[in-house]
Every structure is written in C-alpha cells, then in structure tokens.
Coordinates of C-alpha atoms in Angstrom, one line a residue:
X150 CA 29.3 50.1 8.0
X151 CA 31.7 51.8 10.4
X152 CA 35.5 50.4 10.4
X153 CA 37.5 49.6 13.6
X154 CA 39.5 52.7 13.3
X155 CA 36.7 55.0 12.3
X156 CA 35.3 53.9 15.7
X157 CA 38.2 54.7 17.7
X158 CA 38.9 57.9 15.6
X159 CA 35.3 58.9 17.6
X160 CA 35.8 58.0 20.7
X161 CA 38.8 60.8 21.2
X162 CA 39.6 62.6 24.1
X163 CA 37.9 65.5 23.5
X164 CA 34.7 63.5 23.0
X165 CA 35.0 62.0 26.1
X166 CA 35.6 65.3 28.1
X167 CA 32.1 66.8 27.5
X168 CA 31.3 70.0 26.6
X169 CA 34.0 73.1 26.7
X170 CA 30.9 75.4 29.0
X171 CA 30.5 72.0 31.1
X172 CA 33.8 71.8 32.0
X173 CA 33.9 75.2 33.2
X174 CA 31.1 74.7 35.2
X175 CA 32.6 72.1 36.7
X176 CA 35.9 73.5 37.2
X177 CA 34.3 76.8 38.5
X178 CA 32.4 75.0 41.3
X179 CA 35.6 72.7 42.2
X180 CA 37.5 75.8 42.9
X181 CA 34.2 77.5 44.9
X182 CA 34.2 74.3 47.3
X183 CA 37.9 74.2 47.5
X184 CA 37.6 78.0 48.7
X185 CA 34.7 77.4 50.9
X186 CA 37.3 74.4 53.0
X187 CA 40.3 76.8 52.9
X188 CA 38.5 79.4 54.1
X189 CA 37.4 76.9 57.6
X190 CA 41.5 76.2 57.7
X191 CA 42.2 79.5 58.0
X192 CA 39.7 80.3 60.5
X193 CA 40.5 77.3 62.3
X194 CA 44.2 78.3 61.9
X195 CA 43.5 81.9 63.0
X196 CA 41.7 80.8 66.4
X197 CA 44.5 78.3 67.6
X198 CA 47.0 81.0 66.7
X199 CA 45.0 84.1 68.8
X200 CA 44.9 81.4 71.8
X201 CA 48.0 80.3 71.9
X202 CA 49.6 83.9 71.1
X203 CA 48.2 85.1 74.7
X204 CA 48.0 81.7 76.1
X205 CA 51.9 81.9 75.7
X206 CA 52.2 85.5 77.3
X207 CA 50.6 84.1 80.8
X208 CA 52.5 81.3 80.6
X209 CA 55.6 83.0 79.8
X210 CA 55.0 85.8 83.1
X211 CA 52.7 84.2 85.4
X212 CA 54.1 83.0 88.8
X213 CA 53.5 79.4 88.8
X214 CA 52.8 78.3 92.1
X215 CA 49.3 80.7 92.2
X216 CA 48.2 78.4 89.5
X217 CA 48.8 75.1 92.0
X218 CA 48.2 74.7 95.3
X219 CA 46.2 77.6 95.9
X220 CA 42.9 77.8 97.5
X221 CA 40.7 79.5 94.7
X222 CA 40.2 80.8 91.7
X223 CA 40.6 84.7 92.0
X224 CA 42.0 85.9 88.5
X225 CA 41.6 90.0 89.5
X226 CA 43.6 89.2 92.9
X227 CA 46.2 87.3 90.7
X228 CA 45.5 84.0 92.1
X229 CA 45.0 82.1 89.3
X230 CA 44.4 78.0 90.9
X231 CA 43.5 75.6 87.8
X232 CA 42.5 72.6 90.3
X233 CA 39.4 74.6 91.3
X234 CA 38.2 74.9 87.5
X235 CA 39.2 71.4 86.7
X236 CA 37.4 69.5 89.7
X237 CA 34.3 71.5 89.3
X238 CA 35.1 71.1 85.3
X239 CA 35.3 67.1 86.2
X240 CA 31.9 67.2 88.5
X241 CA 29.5 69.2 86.1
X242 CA 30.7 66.6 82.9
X243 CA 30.8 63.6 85.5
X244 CA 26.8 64.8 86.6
X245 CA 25.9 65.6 83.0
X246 CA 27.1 61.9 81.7
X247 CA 25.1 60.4 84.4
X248 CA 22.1 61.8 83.4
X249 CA 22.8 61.8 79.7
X250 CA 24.1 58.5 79.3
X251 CA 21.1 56.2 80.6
X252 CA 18.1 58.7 79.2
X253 CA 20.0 59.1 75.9
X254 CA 20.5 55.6 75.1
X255 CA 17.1 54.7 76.0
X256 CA 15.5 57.1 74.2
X257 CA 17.6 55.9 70.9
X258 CA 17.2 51.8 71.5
X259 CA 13.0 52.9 71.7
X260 CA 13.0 54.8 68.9
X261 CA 15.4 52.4 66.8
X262 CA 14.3 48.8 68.2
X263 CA 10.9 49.2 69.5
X264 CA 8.7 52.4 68.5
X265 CA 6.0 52.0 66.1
X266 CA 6.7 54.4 63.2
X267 CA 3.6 56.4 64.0
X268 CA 5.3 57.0 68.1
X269 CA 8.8 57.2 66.0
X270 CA 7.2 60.2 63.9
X271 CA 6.2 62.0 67.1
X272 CA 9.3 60.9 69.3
X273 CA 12.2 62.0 67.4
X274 CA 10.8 65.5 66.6
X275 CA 10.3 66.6 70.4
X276 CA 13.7 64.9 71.1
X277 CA 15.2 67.3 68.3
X278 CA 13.2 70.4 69.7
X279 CA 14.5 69.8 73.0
X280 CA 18.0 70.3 71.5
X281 CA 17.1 73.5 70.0
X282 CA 16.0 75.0 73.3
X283 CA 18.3 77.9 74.4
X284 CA 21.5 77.0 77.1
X285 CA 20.3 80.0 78.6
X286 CA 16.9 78.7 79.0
X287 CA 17.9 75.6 80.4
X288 CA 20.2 77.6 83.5
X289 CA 17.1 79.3 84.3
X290 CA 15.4 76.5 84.3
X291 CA 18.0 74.9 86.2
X292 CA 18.5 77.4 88.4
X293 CA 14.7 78.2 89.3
X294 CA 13.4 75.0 89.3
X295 CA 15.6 72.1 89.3
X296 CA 17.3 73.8 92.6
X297 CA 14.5 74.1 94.9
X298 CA 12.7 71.0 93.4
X299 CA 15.2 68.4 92.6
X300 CA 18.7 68.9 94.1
X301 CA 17.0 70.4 97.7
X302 CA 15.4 66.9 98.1
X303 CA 19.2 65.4 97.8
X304 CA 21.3 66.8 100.0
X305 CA 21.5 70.4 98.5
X306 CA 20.0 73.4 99.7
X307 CA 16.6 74.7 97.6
X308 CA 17.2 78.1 95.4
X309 CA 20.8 77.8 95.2
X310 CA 23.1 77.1 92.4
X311 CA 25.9 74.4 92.5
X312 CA 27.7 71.8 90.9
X313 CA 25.1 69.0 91.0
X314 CA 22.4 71.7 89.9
X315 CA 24.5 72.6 86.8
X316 CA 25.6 69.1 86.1
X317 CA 21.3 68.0 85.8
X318 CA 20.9 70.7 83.7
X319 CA 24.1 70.4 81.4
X320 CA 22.7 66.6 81.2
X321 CA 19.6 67.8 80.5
X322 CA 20.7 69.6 77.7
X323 CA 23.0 67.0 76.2
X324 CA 20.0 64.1 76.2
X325 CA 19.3 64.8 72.8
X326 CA 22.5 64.7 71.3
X327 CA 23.1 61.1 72.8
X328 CA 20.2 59.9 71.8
X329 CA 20.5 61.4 67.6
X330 CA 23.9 60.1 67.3
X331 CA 23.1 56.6 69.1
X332 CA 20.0 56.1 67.2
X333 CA 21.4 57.3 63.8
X334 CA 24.2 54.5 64.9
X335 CA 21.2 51.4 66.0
X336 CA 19.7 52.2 62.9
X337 CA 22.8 52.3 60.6
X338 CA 23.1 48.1 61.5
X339 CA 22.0 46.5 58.6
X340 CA 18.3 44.7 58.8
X341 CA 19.8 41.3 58.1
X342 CA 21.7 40.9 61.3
X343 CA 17.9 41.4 63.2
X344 CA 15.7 38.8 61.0
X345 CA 19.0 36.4 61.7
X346 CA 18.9 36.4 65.3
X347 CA 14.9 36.7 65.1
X348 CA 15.0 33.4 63.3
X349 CA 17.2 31.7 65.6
X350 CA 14.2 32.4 68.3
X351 CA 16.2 35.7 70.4
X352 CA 13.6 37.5 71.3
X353 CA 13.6 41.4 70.7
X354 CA 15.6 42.1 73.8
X355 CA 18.0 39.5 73.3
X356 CA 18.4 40.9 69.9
X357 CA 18.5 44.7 71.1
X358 CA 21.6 43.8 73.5
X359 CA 23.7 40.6 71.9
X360 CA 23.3 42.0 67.9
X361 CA 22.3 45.3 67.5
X362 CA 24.1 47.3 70.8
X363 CA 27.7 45.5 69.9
X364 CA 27.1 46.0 65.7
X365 CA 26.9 49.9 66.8
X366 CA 29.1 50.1 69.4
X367 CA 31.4 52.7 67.9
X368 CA 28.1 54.4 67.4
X369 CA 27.8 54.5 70.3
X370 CA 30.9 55.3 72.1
X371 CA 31.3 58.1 69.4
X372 CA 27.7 59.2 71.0
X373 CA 29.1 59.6 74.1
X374 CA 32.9 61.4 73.5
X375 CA 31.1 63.9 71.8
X376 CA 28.5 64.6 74.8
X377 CA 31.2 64.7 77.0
X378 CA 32.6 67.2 74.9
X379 CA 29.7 69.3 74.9
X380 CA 29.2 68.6 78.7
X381 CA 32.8 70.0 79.0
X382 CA 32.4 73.2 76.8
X383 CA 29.2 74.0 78.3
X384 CA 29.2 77.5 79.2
X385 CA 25.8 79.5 80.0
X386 CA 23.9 76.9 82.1
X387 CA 27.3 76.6 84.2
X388 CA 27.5 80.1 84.4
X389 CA 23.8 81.0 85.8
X390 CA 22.9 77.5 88.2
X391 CA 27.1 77.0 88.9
X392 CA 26.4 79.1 92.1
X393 CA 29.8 81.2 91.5
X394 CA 30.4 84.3 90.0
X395 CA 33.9 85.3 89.0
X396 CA 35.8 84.1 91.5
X397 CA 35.4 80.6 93.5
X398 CA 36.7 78.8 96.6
X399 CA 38.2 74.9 95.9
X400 CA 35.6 72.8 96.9
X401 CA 35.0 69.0 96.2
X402 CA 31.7 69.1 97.1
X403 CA 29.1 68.7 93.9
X404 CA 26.4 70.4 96.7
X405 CA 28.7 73.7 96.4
X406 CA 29.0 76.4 93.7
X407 CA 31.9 76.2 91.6
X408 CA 33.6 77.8 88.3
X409 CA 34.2 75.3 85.2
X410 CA 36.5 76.5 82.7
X411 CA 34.4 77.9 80.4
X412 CA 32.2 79.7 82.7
X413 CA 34.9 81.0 84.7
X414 CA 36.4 82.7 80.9
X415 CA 32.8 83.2 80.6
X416 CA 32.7 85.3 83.9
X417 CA 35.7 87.4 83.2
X418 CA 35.1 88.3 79.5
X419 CA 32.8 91.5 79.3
X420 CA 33.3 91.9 75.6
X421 CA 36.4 94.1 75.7
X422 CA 40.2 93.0 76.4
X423 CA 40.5 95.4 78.9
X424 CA 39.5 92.9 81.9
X425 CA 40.0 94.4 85.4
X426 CA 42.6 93.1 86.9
X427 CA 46.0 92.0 87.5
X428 CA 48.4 92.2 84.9
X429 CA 47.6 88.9 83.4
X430 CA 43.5 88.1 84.0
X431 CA 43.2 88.5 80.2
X432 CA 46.0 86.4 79.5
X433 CA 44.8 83.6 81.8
X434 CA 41.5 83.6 79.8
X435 CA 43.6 82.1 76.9
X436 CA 45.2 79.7 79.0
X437 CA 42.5 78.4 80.9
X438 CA 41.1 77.9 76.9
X439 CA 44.2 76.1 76.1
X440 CA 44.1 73.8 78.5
X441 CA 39.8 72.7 77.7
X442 CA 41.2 72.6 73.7
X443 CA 43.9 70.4 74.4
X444 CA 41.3 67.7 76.9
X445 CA 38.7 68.1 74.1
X446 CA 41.8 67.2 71.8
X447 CA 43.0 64.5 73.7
X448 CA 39.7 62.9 74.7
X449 CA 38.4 63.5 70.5
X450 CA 42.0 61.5 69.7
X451 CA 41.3 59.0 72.2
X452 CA 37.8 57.9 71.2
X453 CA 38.5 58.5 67.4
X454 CA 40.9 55.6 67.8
X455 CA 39.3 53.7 70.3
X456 CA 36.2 53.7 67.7
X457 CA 38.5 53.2 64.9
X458 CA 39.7 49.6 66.5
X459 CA 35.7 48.6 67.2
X460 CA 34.4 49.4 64.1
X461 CA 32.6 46.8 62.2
X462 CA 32.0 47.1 58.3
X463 CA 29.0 45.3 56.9

C-alpha cells in the first residue's frame, strides 16, 4: 500500500510537465505562431510607415489652398481639391448603405428566423458566391447594365457612369457581407430567449424584432461599420461606372461622374512611382490614403466602442 509521501514523491514536477520531445513540440509551434503574428506587425508597421513617409512629403511642400476651395481634382495640373474626392467618397458609401443595408438585413433575418433548413442550405451558398464574384465584374456590370437599365429610369442618363451608378453597384457588392456578419450575429442569440417569447404567445415577428434584433444588435451594427468600410475602400467598380477618369470637376450631384479616394489613387497609380505630373502627384497619392486610413480608423474606433457599450453576454 502506497504512503502519503510516496504519493506526493510521484506526483513531481517533472511528471506533471509531460514528455521532454512533447514539450519541444509544443514550444517549437508556440514560437512558429508567435512568428507568424510578428511577422503581420511588421507588415502592418511597414505600410503605415511607407504612407506616412510620402504622405508627410506632400504635406510638408504642397501649397494648401489647391487642396481647399478649388474647383476639381486635377493632381497632374497640381490642383490637388480633397472636397471633390470626399463628397463623391460620401455619395458612393451613402448609395451603397442604402442598398446594402435593407437587402442585407433581410436576407440574414430569412435565413436566421424564417428559412427552412433545406431553402437555408441553398440560400446561404448563392449569398456567399455572390461575394466571390470579381469587383471588376460587378463595374462592368454596373457600368453596362445597371446604367442604361436602372439609373436612366431615375433621373440619370442611360450608358453613362456616375455616382449613383457606382454607389448600386458598390451596394451590390457589399449585400453579402451584411447579410454573413448579421446572420452569423441572429444566429449567435441563444435558442432560449425564442422558445421564451414563443411561450408567452409573440408571434415569430414579434419575436424577430422585440428579442432577437436587439439580443444582436452589436451584431448588427458591427455588420454595418464594416460594410461601410468596404463601401469606402471600394476601388475597381468606382473606378470603371464612377464616370471620371483621372481628373474630376466638384459636383454634388450623385447623377454626375466623380473620383472617390481610392479610385482617384487608383487612376493615378500605373504601377511605377514615376507618375506624370507635377512635383507632388505621387506624393498626394499617399495623402489622399492617409486621410481614407485615418476615417476607416476613426469610424472602426467609433463603432468598436459603440458595440462594446451594446453588447449583451448570455
């Protein structure tokens, strides 16, 4: 029979910590992991730095009142007027959440609250193809069809680009994400909350908006700051059915072609730094970047602690 202390003399240290090739394994694929997240800091690192580096040279030389007040956007001509790429920046996400919004949360509270499994199993795979379809794709599309079929018959003119056109087809192309996130959120509210309101006589409706909607909500609202996002960032649907090419007249008209930010770096770049130009069209590439990473970082800080303060643990 084994004594007190002949029980404790087994249960040492070293018997506890496994075997010696075990704990190399272990230790070998801690430091792989850690490697594989320093290596995204310094990349991470390495971008801001590059941006910044020549965002700082523009902003350091560049005459400041061509970048207010002007009446374009004509970076080779030195006219370099960031009101024209943020209205028409504000129009295209503003168009895009419009359509987004509605046809992305009704798509997820179908597939979450209402869709048999069997339409679920169908649903959800044609939504998630839709979001692998090209950008490029879609600005054709937008361009070539949406144009002359959808945005002629409201006030635009037929087989040209503009703002609204892009805006449909930037919404077009963020429906899918609205919809994963939100229904990945509806479904994420634990089954108990729906059997309690089911058995207090709510109908399915009743249930859908007073129980499940507000359980999700930062869901939800997280659904939507990173499809505005995307709206915002959206280059090559811009670029093709924007109706501007690399230079563009203020407008505040969603009927006329504009530049957003990123098309209009989009527009310029050409794969080499040696953009024609004035002195500083390559720098002002940088800058205009700098200012779309700080609104993504401000509107990402924003809704991080807006959803933060909504959250509901269960």
């Amino acid at each position: 029979m084994e004594t007190p202390d002949s029980v404790r003399g087994s249960l040492s240290l070293a018997a506890l910590a496994g075997s010696p090739r075990r704990v190399r394994k272990e230790r070998l694929i801690s430091r792989v992991m850690f490697c594989a997240a320093l290596v995204s800091v310094v990349v991470s690192a390495l971008i801001i730095y590059a941006l910044f580096s020549e965002a700082w040279i523009f902003m350091r030389d560049v005459d400041w009142s061509s970048t207010w007040g002007e009446l374009g956007w004509f970076p080779r001509r030195g006219i370099y007027d960031m009101p024209t790429l943020l209205v028409a920046s504000l129009w295209t996400t503003l168009i895009a959440m419009i359509v987004a919004a509605p046809l992305g949360m009704g798509a997820a509270i179908y597939l979450s609250e209402y869709a048999r499994p069997t339409h679920r199993a169908i649903l959800k795979p044609i939504l998630e193809i839709l979001a692998g379809i090209p950008s490029v794709v879609l600005g054709f599309f937008a361009l070539l069809w949406l144009a002359p079929n959808v945005v002629a018959h409201i006030g635009g003119e037929g087989g040209r680009g503009s703002m609204l056109t892009a805006g449909i087809g930037v919404g077009i192309l963020t429906v899918p994400l609205v919809a994963s996130i939100s229904e990945d959120a509806m479904a994420a509210v634990p089954k108990s909350l729906r059997e309690a309101s089911a058995g207090l006589g709510a109908r399915n409706a009743v249930t859908t908006v007073r129980v499940v909607l507000p359980a999700a909500v930062s869901g939800l609202v997280a659904s939507l700051i990173v499809a505005v996002s995307r709206a915002l960032g959206e280059t090559m649907v811009v670029f093709m059915a924007g109706g501007a090419a690399d230079a563009a007249i203020r407008t505040y008209s969603p009927y006329d072609g504009s530049l957003t930010m990123p098309s209009a770096m989009a527009s310029l770049a050409s794969g080499t730094d040696q953009v024609v130009g004035e002195g500083l069209t390559f720098q002002s590439l940088f800058f205009v970047g700098l200012v779309l990473f700080l609104l993504t970082l401000g509107l990402n800080l924003v809704g991080d602690r807006f959803v933060n303060r909504v959250r509901e643990q269960y």
